PDB file of C-alpha atoms in Angstrom:
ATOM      1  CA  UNK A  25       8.342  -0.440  22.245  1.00 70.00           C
ATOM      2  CA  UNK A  26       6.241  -0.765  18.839  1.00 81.00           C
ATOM      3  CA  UNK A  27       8.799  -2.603  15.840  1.00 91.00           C
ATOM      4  CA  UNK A  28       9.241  -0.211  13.153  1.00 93.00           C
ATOM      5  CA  UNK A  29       7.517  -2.155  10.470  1.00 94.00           C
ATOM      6  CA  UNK A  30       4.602  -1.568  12.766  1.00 95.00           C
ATOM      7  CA  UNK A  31       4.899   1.850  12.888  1.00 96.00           C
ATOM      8  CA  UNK A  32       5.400   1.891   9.273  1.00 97.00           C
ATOM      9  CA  UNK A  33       2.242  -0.100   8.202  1.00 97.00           C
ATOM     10  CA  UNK A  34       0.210   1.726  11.008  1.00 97.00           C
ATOM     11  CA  UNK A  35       1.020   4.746   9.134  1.00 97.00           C
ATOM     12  CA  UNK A  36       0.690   3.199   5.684  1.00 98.00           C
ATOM     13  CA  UNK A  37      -3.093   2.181   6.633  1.00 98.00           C
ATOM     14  CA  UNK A  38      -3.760   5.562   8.106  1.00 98.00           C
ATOM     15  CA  UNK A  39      -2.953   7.066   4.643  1.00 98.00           C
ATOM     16  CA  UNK A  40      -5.123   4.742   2.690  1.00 98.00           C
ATOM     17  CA  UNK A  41      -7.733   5.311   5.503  1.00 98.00           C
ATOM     18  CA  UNK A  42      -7.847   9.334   4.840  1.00 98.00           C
ATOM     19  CA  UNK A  43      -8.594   8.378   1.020  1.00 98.00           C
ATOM     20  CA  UNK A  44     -12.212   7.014   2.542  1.00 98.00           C
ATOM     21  CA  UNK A  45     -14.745   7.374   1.045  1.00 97.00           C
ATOM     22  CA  UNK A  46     -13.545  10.153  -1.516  1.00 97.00           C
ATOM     23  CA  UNK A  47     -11.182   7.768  -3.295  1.00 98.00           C
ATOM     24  CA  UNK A  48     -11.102   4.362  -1.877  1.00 98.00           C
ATOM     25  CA  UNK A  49     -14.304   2.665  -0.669  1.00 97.00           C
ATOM     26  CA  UNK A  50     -12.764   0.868   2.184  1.00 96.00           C
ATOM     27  CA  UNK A  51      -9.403  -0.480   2.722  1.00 96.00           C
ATOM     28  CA  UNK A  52      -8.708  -3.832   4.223  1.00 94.00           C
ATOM     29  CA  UNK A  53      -5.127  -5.067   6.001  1.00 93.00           C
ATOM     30  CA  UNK A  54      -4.452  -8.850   5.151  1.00 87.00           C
ATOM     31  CA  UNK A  55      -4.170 -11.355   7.949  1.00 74.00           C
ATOM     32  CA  UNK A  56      -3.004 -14.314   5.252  1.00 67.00           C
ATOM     33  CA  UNK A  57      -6.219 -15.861   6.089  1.00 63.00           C
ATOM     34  CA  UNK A  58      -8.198 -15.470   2.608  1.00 62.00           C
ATOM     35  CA  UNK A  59      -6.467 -15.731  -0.916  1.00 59.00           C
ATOM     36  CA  UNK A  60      -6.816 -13.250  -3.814  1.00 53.00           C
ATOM     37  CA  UNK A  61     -10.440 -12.220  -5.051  1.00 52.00           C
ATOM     38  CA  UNK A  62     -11.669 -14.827  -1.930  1.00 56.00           C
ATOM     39  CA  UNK A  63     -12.598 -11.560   0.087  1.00 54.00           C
ATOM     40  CA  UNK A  64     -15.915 -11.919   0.941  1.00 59.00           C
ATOM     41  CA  UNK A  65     -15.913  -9.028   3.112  1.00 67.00           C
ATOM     42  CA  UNK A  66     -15.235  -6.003   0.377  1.00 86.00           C
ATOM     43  CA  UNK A  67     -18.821  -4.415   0.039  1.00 87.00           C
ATOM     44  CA  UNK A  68     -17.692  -1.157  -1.337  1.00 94.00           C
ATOM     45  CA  UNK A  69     -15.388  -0.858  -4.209  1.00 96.00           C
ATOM     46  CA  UNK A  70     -12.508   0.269  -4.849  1.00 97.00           C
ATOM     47  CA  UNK A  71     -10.488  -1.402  -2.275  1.00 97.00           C
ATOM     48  CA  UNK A  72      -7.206  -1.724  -1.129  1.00 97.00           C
ATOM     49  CA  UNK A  73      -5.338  -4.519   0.298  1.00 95.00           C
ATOM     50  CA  UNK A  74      -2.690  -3.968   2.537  1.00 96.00           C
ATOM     51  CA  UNK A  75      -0.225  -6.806   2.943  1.00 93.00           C
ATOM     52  CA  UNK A  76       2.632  -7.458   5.174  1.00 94.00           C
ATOM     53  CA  UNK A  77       6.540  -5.940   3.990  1.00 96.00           C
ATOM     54  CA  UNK A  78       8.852  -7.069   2.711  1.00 96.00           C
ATOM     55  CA  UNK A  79      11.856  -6.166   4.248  1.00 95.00           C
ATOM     56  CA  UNK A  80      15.430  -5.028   3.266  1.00 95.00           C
ATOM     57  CA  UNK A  81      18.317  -3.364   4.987  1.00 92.00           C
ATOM     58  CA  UNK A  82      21.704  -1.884   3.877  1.00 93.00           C
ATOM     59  CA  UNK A  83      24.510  -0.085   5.863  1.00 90.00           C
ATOM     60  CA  UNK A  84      24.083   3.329   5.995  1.00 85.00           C
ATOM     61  CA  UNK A  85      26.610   3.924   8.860  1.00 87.00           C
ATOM     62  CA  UNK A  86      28.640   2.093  11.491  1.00 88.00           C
ATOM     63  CA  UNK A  87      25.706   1.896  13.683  1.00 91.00           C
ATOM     64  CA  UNK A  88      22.672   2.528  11.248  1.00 91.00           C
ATOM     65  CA  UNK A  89      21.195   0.622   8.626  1.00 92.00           C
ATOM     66  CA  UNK A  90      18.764   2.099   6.099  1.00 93.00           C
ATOM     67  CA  UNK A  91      15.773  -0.424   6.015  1.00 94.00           C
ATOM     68  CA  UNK A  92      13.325  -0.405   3.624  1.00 97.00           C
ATOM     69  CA  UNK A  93       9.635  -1.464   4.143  1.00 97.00           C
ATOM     70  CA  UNK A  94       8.139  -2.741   0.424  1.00 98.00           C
ATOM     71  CA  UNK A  95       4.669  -3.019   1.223  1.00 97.00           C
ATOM     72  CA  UNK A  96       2.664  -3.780  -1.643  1.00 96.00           C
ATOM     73  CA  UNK A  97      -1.181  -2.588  -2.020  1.00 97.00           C
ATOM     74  CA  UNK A  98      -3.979  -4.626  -4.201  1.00 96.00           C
ATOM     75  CA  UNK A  99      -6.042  -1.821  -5.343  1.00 97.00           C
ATOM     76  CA  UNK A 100      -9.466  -3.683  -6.624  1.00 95.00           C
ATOM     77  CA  UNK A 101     -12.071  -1.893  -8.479  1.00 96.00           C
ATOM     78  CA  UNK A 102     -16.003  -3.432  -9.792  1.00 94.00           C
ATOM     79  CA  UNK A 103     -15.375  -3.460 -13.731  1.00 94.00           C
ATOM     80  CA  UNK A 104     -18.335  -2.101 -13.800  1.00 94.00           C
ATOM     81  CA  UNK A 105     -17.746   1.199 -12.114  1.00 95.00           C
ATOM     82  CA  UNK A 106     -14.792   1.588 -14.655  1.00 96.00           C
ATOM     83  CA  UNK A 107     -15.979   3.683 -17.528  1.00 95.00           C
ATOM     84  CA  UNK A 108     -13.192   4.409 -19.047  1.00 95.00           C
ATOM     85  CA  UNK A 109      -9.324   4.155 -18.474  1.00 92.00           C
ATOM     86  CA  UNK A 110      -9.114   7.792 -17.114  1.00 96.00           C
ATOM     87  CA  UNK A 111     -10.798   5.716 -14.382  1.00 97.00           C
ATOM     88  CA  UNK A 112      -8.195   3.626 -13.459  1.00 97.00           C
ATOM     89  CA  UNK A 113      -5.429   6.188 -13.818  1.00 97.00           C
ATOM     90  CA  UNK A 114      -6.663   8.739 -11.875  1.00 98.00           C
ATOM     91  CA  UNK A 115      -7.765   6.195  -9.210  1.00 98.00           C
ATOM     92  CA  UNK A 116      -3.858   5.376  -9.435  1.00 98.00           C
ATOM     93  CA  UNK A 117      -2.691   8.706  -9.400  1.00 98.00           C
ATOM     94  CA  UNK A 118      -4.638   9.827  -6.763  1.00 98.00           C
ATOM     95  CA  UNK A 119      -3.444   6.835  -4.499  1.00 98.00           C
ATOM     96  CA  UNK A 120       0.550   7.354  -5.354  1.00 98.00           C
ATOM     97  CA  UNK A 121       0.276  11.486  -4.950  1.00 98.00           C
ATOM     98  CA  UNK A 122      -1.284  10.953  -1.072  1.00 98.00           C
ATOM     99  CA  UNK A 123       2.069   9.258  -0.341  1.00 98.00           C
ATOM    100  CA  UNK A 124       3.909  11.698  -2.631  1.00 97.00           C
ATOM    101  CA  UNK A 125       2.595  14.682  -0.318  1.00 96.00           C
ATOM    102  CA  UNK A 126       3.595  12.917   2.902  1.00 96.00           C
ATOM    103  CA  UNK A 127       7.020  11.843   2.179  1.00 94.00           C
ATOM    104  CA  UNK A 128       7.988  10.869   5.705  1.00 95.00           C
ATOM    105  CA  UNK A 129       4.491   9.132   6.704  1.00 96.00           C
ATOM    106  CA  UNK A 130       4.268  11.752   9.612  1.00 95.00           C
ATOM    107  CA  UNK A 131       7.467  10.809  10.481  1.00 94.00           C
ATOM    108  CA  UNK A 132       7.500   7.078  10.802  1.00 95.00           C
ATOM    109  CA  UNK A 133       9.803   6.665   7.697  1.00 95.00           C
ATOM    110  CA  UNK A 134      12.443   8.870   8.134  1.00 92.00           C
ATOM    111  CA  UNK A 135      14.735   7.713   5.205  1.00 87.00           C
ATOM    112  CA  UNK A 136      11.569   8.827   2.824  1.00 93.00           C
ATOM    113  CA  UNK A 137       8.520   6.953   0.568  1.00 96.00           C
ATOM    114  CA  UNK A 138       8.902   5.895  -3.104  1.00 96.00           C
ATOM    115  CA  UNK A 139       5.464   4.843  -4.123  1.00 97.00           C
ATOM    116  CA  UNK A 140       4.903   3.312  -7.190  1.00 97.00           C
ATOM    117  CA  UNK A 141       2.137   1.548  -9.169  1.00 96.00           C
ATOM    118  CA  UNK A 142       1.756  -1.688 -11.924  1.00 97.00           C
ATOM    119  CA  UNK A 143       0.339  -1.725 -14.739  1.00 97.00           C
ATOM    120  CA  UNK A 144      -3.783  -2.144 -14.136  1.00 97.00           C
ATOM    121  CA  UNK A 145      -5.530  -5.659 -15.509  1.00 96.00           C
ATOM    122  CA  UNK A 146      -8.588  -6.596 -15.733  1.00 94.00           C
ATOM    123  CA  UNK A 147      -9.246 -10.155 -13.996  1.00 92.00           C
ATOM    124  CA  UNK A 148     -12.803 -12.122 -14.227  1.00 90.00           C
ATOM    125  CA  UNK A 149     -13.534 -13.865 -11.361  1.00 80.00           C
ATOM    126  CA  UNK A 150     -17.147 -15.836 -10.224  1.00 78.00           C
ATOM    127  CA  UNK A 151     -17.843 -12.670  -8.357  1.00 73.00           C
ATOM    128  CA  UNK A 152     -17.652 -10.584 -11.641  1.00 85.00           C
ATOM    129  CA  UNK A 153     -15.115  -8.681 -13.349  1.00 92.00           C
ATOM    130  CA  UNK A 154     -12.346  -6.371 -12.261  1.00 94.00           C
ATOM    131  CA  UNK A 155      -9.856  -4.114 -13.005  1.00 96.00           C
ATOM    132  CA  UNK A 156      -6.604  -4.673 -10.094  1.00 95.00           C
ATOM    133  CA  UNK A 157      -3.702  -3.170  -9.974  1.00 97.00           C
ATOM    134  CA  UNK A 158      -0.842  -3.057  -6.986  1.00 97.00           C
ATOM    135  CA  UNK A 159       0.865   0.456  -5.128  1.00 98.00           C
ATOM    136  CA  UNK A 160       3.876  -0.385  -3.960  1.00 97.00           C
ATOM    137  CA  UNK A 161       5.081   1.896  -1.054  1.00 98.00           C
ATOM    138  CA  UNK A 162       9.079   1.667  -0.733  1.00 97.00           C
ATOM    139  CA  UNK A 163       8.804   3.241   3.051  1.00 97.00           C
ATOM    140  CA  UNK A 164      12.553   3.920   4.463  1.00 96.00           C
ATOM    141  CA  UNK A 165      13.782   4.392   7.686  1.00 94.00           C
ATOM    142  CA  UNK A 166      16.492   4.396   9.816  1.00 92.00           C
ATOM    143  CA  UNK A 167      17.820   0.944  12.101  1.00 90.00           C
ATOM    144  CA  UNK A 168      19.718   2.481  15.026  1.00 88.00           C
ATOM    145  CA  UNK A 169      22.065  -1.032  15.519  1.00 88.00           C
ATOM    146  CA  UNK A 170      23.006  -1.701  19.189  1.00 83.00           C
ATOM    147  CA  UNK A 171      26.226  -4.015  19.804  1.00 78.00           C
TER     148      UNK A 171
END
């Protein structure tokens, strides 16, 4: 049996995956092996990072507990492409409204999503300069407990 938070980022990447190529240029899921603006691999810009949850979990009943999935996304865009800040926040909005219009994920968060975004800053690294910002994607869903 797949682990919820499994489910959850499955879905999560599946989202980001329908906003290729239209909004996204690629999307890549972190496997803690590279740090930061170390991605050597990101050949078309934007891109998003997916990392791992964070996890938290209240009671909702006496045999449930609501547990929320914080997954946060690095959303990486070439300063160069940026022309101006309608840029940026339409890039933004565009990312939080996809899981806006899917609430549930296709059903793999079944307590609802809350995305939500940072403010966007522009970072120079010795690959250039950017403009980053992070989603974060509050996924919910329920814990059946079994004792």
């Amino acid at each position: 049996m797949t682990a919820i938070v499994t489910t959850i980022k499955n879905a999560v990447k599946a989202k980001l995956d329908s906003l290729v190529p239209t909004t996204l240029g690629q999307v890549i899921v972190d496997d803690f092996k590279q740090d930061g603006f170390a991605y050597k691999d990101i050949g078309t810009f934007p891109a998003a990072v997916l990392a791992s949850p964070s996890l938290e979990g209240v009671a909702e009943t006496n045999r449930d507990n609501l547990r929320t999935h914080n997954f946060t996304i690095g959303i990486i865009q070439k300063g160069e492409n940026v022309t101006s800040a309608n840029d940026i926040e339409e890039l933004m909005e565009t990312i939080i409204n996809a899981f806006d219009e899917d609430p549930r994920l296709g059903g793999a968060a079944n307590g609802c999503v809350e995305p939500s975004s940072s403010t966007p800053e522009s970072i120079t690294s010795g690959d250039g300069s950017f403009v980053v910002f992070t989603v974060t994607v509050k996924a919910k869903a329920i814990k059946n407990l079994s004792f």
